[in-house]
XYZ file of N, CA, C and O in Angstrom:
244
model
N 17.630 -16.311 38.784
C 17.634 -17.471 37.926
C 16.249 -18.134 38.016
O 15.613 -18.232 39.065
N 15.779 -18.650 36.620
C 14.485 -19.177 36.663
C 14.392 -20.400 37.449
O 15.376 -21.139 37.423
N 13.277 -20.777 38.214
C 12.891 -22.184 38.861
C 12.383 -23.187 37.996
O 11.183 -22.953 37.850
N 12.675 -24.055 37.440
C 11.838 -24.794 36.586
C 11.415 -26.305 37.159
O 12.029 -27.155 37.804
N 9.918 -26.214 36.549
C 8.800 -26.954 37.318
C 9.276 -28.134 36.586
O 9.847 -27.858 35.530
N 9.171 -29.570 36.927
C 8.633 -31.049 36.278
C 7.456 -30.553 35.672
O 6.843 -29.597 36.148
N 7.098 -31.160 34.625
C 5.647 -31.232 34.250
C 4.639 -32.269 34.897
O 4.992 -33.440 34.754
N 3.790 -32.124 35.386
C 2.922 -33.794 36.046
C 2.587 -34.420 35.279
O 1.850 -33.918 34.431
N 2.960 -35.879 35.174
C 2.194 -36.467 34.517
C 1.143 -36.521 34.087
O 0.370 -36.400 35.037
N 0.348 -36.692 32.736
C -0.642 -36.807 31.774
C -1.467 -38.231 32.950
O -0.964 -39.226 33.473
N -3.183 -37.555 32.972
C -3.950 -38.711 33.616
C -4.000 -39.378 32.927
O -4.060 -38.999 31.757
N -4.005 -40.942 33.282
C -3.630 -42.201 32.308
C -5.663 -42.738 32.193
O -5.985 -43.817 31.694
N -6.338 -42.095 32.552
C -7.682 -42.146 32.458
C -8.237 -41.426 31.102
O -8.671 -42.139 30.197
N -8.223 -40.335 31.001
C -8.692 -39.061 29.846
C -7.320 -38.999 29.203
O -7.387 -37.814 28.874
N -6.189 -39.365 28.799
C -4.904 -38.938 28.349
C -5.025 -37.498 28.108
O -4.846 -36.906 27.044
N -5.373 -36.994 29.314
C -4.871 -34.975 28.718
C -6.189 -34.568 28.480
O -6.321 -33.345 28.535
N -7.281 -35.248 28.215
C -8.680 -34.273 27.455
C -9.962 -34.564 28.582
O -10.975 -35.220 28.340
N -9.601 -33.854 29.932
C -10.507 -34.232 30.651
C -11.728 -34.168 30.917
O -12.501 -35.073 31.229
N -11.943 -32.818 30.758
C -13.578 -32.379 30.265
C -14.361 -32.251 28.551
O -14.007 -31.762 27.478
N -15.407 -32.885 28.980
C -15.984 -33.178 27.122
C -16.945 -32.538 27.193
O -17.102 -32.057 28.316
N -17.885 -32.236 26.306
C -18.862 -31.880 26.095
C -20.021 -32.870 25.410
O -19.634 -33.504 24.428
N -21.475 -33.074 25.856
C -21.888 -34.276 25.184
C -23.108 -33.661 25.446
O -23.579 -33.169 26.472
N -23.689 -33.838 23.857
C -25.294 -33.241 23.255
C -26.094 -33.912 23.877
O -25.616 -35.019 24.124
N -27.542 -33.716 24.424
C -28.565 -34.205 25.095
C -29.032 -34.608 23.817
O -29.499 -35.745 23.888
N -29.094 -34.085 22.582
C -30.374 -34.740 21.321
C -31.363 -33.796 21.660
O -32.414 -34.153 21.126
N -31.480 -32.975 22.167
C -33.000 -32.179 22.560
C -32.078 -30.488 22.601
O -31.121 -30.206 23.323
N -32.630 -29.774 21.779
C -32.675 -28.644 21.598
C -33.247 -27.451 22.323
O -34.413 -27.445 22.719
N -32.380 -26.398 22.502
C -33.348 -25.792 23.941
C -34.459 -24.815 23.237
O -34.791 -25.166 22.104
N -35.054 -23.677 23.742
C -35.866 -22.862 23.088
C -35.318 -21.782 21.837
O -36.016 -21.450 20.879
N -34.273 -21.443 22.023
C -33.575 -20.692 20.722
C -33.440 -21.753 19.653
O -33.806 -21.447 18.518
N -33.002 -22.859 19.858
C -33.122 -23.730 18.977
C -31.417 -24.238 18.801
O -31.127 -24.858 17.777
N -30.445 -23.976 19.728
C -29.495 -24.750 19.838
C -29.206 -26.058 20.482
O -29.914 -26.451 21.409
N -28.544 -26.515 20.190
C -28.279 -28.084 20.910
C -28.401 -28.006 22.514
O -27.864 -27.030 23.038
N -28.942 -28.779 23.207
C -28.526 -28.604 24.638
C -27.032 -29.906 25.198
O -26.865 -31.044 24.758
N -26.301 -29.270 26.114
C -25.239 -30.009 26.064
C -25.071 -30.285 27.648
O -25.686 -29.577 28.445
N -24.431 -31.077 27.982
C -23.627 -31.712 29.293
C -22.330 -31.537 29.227
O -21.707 -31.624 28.169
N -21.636 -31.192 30.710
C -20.343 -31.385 30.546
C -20.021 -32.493 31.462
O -20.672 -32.844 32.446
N -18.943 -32.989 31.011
C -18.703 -34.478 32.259
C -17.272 -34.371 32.371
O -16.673 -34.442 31.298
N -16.637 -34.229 33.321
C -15.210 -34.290 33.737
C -14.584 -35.438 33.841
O -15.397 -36.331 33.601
N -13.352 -35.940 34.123
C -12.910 -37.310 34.512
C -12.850 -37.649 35.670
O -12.238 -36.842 36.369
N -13.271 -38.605 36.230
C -13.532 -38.717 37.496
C -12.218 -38.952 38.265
O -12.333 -38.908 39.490
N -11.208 -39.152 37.857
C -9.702 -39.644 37.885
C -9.299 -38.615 38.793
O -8.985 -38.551 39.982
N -9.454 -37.562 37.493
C -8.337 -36.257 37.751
C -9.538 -35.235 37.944
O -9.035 -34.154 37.634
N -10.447 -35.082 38.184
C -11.153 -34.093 38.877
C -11.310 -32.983 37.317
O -11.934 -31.938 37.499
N -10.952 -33.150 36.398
C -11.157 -32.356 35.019
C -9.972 -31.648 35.205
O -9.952 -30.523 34.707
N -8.781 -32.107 35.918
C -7.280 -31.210 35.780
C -6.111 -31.426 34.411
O -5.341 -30.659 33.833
N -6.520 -33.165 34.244
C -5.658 -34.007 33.408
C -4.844 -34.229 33.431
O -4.227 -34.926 32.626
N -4.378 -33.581 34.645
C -3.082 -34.718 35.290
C -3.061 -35.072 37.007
O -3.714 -34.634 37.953
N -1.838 -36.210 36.866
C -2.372 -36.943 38.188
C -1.424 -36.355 38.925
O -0.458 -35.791 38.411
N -1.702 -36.470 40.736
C -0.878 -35.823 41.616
C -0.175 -37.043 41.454
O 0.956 -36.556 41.449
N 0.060 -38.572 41.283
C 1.263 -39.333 42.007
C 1.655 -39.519 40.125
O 0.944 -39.437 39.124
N 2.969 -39.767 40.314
C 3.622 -40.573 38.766
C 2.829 -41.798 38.585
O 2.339 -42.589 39.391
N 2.837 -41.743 37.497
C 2.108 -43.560 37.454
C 3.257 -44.278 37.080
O 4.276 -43.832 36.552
N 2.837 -46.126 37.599
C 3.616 -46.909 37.952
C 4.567 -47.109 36.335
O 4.078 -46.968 35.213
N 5.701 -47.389 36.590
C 6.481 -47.874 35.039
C 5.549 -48.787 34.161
O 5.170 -48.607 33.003
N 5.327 -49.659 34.899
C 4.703 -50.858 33.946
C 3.504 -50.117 33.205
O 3.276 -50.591 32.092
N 2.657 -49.013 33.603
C 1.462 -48.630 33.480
C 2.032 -47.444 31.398
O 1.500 -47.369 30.291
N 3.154 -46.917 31.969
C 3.345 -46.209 31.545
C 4.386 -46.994 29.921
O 5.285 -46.440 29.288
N 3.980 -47.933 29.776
C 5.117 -48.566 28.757
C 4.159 -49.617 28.242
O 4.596 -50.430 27.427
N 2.767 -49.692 28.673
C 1.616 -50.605 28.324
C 1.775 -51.439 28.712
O 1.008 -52.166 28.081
N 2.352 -52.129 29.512
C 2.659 -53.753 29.821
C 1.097 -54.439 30.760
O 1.056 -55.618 31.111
């Protein structure tokens, strides 16, 4: 019989989209964009959190 997981909660920091990508404005030698990646500092770029977040957090209050 299958085990079925909880899902972890969504980081309430990045909602789910933890790593981005973001253009420097400066183009490298081929002549494409040069880019950065930046993770969430929250969730480590996983997008979700190890603890539940609190009720109140989770209902906007």
């Amino acid at each position: 019989m299958p085990q079925h997981t909880l899902p972890r909660p969504i980081c309430g920091h990045c909602d789910g989209f933890p790593t981005v990508t973001i253009t420097t404005g400066q183009t490298t030698p081929t002549g494409q964009r040069q880019t950065i990646t930046a993770n969430c500092p929250a969730c480590h770029g996983t997008g979700h959190t190890s603890t539940p977040a609190r009720a109140h957090t989770r209902i906007g209050a």
